[in-house]
Amino acid sequence: MGAAGHWRLAIRCGALACAGAAAAGGVVWWVLGPAHAGAFGYGAGVGVLSLVSVAGTVSLLAGRSFRSRALGVGSFPARYLCVVAALGLPAYWEAWPVLPMAAGVCGVYLVENLVLVPGLMVAGGRRRRKRGVLERRVAA
């Protein structure tokens, strides 16, 4: 899968996460009120930005130069540090309710693992079949 394929898959998964977060945010609004729904939406937004940035990390890791791959390796932990800062600072300042904010970002990571990872596996299998690569397994 090329770099454009990673971006398409990440944006499609991000759109799916946004749709699910909007529906879940409506339920949170109805049950807990607007402050908790805002916190949930903020957390989901942080999660979606992190999710879509996965494509950038993969594009850098798949680069041909050493510098590109080194930036990709560095961008992986940087993504998580950004999420920690984006969630930790409002929690520390008590700007948002913490549990709905954490539930929003965790929901997006759940969607990422349930949709994005199998999508990458399917796309990788299609690419191997297209090239005519035959796998041979050897029993131990």
mmCIF file of C-alpha atoms in Angstrom:
data_model
loop_
_atom_site.group_PDB
_atom_site.id
_atom_site.type_symbol
_atom_site.label_atom_id
_atom_site.label_comp_id
_atom_site.label_asym_id
_atom_site.label_seq_id
_atom_site.Cartn_x
_atom_site.Cartn_y
_atom_site.Cartn_z
ATOM 1 C CA MET A 1 0.000 0.000 0.000
ATOM 2 C CA GLY A 2 1.446 3.332 -1.036
ATOM 3 C CA ALA A 3 1.476 6.540 0.927
ATOM 4 C CA ALA A 4 -1.752 7.711 -0.709
ATOM 5 C CA GLY A 5 -3.426 4.460 0.335
ATOM 6 C CA HIS A 6 -2.421 4.994 3.950
ATOM 7 C CA TRP A 7 -3.838 8.513 3.885
ATOM 8 C CA ARG A 8 -7.114 7.322 2.315
ATOM 9 C CA LEU A 9 -7.498 4.559 4.890
ATOM 10 C CA ALA A 10 -6.659 6.874 7.814
ATOM 11 C CA ILE A 11 -9.059 9.589 6.633
ATOM 12 C CA ARG A 12 -11.828 7.035 6.035
ATOM 13 C CA CYS A 13 -11.300 5.593 9.511
ATOM 14 C CA GLY A 14 -11.160 9.121 10.965
ATOM 15 C CA ALA A 15 -14.488 9.965 9.318
ATOM 16 C CA LEU A 16 -15.993 6.788 10.751
ATOM 17 C CA ALA A 17 -14.651 7.703 14.197
ATOM 18 C CA CYS A 18 -16.116 11.221 13.865
ATOM 19 C CA ALA A 19 -19.525 9.818 12.957
ATOM 20 C CA GLY A 20 -19.443 7.418 15.896
ATOM 21 C CA ALA A 21 -18.220 10.158 18.243
ATOM 22 C CA ALA A 22 -21.029 12.470 17.126
ATOM 23 C CA ALA A 23 -23.616 9.792 17.888
ATOM 24 C CA ALA A 24 -22.010 8.916 21.220
ATOM 25 C CA GLY A 25 -21.620 12.635 22.022
ATOM 26 C CA GLY A 26 -25.351 13.084 21.508
ATOM 27 C CA VAL A 27 -26.020 10.328 24.028
ATOM 28 C CA VAL A 28 -23.536 11.885 26.470
ATOM 29 C CA TRP A 29 -25.265 15.273 26.020
ATOM 30 C CA TRP A 30 -28.656 13.729 26.706
ATOM 31 C CA VAL A 31 -27.502 11.759 29.767
ATOM 32 C CA LEU A 32 -24.854 13.996 31.380
ATOM 33 C CA GLY A 33 -25.285 17.459 29.872
ATOM 34 C CA PRO A 34 -23.405 19.821 27.583
ATOM 35 C CA ALA A 35 -20.196 20.158 29.639
ATOM 36 C CA HIS A 36 -19.580 16.421 29.582
ATOM 37 C CA ALA A 37 -20.535 16.222 25.906
ATOM 38 C CA GLY A 38 -18.031 19.001 25.144
ATOM 39 C CA ALA A 39 -15.325 17.133 27.020
ATOM 40 C CA PHE A 40 -16.200 13.939 25.157
ATOM 41 C CA GLY A 41 -16.061 15.786 21.825
ATOM 42 C CA TYR A 42 -12.712 17.347 22.715
ATOM 43 C CA GLY A 43 -11.262 13.951 23.614
ATOM 44 C CA ALA A 44 -12.633 12.399 20.436
ATOM 45 C CA GLY A 45 -11.187 15.266 18.383
ATOM 46 C CA VAL A 46 -7.756 14.738 19.916
ATOM 47 C CA GLY A 47 -8.065 11.023 19.162
ATOM 48 C CA VAL A 48 -9.088 11.620 15.529
ATOM 49 C CA LEU A 49 -6.156 13.993 14.969
ATOM 50 C CA SER A 50 -3.819 11.374 16.392
ATOM 51 C CA LEU A 51 -5.464 8.696 14.255
ATOM 52 C CA VAL A 52 -5.077 10.637 11.017
ATOM 53 C CA SER A 53 -1.470 11.474 11.887
ATOM 54 C CA VAL A 54 -0.764 7.729 11.770
ATOM 55 C CA ALA A 55 -0.697 8.045 7.989
ATOM 56 C CA GLY A 56 2.039 10.659 8.255
ATOM 57 C CA THR A 57 4.064 8.399 10.509
ATOM 58 C CA VAL A 58 3.646 5.465 8.109
ATOM 59 C CA SER A 59 4.571 7.642 5.134
ATOM 60 C CA LEU A 60 7.751 8.740 6.897
ATOM 61 C CA LEU A 61 8.618 5.174 7.931
ATOM 62 C CA ALA A 62 8.143 3.983 4.362
ATOM 63 C CA GLY A 63 10.447 6.697 3.008
ATOM 64 C CA ARG A 64 13.574 5.825 1.127
ATOM 65 C CA SER A 65 16.013 8.085 2.970
ATOM 66 C CA PHE A 66 17.447 7.505 6.407
ATOM 67 C CA ARG A 67 16.311 10.980 7.466
ATOM 68 C CA SER A 68 12.709 10.230 6.519
ATOM 69 C CA ARG A 69 12.691 6.949 8.432
ATOM 70 C CA ALA A 70 14.335 8.591 11.455
ATOM 71 C CA LEU A 71 11.630 11.281 11.463
ATOM 72 C CA GLY A 72 9.019 8.511 11.277
ATOM 73 C CA VAL A 73 10.517 6.749 14.278
ATOM 74 C CA GLY A 74 10.558 10.038 16.179
ATOM 75 C CA SER A 75 7.038 10.993 15.163
ATOM 76 C CA PHE A 76 5.567 7.836 16.676
ATOM 77 C CA PRO A 77 6.280 8.731 20.331
ATOM 78 C CA ALA A 78 5.715 12.428 19.543
ATOM 79 C CA ARG A 79 2.119 11.634 18.571
ATOM 80 C CA TYR A 80 1.488 10.065 21.963
ATOM 81 C CA LEU A 81 3.209 12.910 23.810
ATOM 82 C CA CYS A 82 0.919 15.351 22.007
ATOM 83 C CA VAL A 83 -2.123 13.330 23.084
ATOM 84 C CA VAL A 84 -0.863 13.266 26.673
ATOM 85 C CA ALA A 85 -0.358 17.040 26.626
ATOM 86 C CA ALA A 86 -3.694 17.707 24.916
ATOM 87 C CA LEU A 87 -5.535 15.639 27.520
ATOM 88 C CA GLY A 88 -3.330 16.257 30.545
ATOM 89 C CA LEU A 89 -3.301 20.047 30.480
ATOM 90 C CA PRO A 90 -7.101 20.515 30.439
ATOM 91 C CA ALA A 91 -7.395 17.828 33.107
ATOM 92 C CA TYR A 92 -4.788 19.572 35.255
ATOM 93 C CA TRP A 93 -6.469 22.952 34.770
ATOM 94 C CA GLU A 94 -9.845 21.318 35.458
ATOM 95 C CA ALA A 95 -11.146 22.811 32.212
ATOM 96 C CA TRP A 96 -13.035 19.669 31.179
ATOM 97 C CA PRO A 97 -14.479 16.695 33.037
ATOM 98 C CA VAL A 98 -11.743 14.074 32.790
ATOM 99 C CA LEU A 99 -13.688 10.829 32.353
ATOM 100 C CA PRO A 100 -15.737 11.898 29.299
ATOM 101 C CA MET A 101 -12.599 13.405 27.737
ATOM 102 C CA ALA A 102 -10.695 10.146 28.261
ATOM 103 C CA ALA A 103 -13.670 8.130 27.013
ATOM 104 C CA GLY A 104 -13.664 10.148 23.775
ATOM 105 C CA VAL A 105 -10.027 9.502 22.997
ATOM 106 C CA CYS A 106 -10.254 5.851 24.085
ATOM 107 C CA GLY A 107 -13.290 5.345 21.842
ATOM 108 C CA VAL A 108 -11.338 6.623 18.854
ATOM 109 C CA TYR A 109 -8.401 4.330 19.660
ATOM 110 C CA LEU A 110 -10.865 1.444 19.878
ATOM 111 C CA VAL A 111 -12.247 2.308 16.432
ATOM 112 C CA GLU A 112 -8.676 2.584 15.165
ATOM 113 C CA ASN A 113 -7.870 -0.938 16.316
ATOM 114 C CA LEU A 114 -11.153 -2.413 15.120
ATOM 115 C CA VAL A 115 -11.235 -0.740 11.684
ATOM 116 C CA LEU A 116 -7.818 0.560 10.672
ATOM 117 C CA VAL A 117 -5.661 -2.430 11.570
ATOM 118 C CA PRO A 118 -7.869 -5.036 9.795
ATOM 119 C CA GLY A 119 -8.112 -2.644 6.831
ATOM 120 C CA LEU A 120 -4.346 -2.536 6.577
ATOM 121 C CA MET A 121 -4.158 -6.322 6.764
ATOM 122 C CA VAL A 122 -6.733 -6.722 3.981
ATOM 123 C CA ALA A 123 -4.980 -4.146 1.802
ATOM 124 C CA GLY A 124 -1.628 -5.867 2.358
ATOM 125 C CA GLY A 125 -3.120 -9.229 1.360
ATOM 126 C CA ARG A 126 -4.534 -7.737 -1.840
ATOM 127 C CA ARG A 127 -1.127 -6.305 -2.714
ATOM 128 C CA ARG A 128 0.609 -9.666 -2.228
ATOM 129 C CA ARG A 129 -1.948 -11.440 -4.425
ATOM 130 C CA LYS A 130 -1.658 -8.756 -7.097
ATOM 131 C CA ARG A 131 2.122 -9.219 -7.322
ATOM 132 C CA GLY A 132 1.692 -12.988 -7.559
ATOM 133 C CA VAL A 133 3.675 -13.757 -4.441
ATOM 134 C CA LEU A 134 3.077 -17.276 -3.226
ATOM 135 C CA GLU A 135 3.579 -18.067 0.422
ATOM 136 C CA ARG A 136 5.024 -21.425 1.378
ATOM 137 C CA ARG A 137 4.778 -22.590 4.934
ATOM 138 C CA VAL A 138 7.165 -25.139 6.301
ATOM 139 C CA ALA A 139 6.055 -27.374 9.153
ATOM 140 C CA ALA A 140 8.531 -27.462 12.006
#
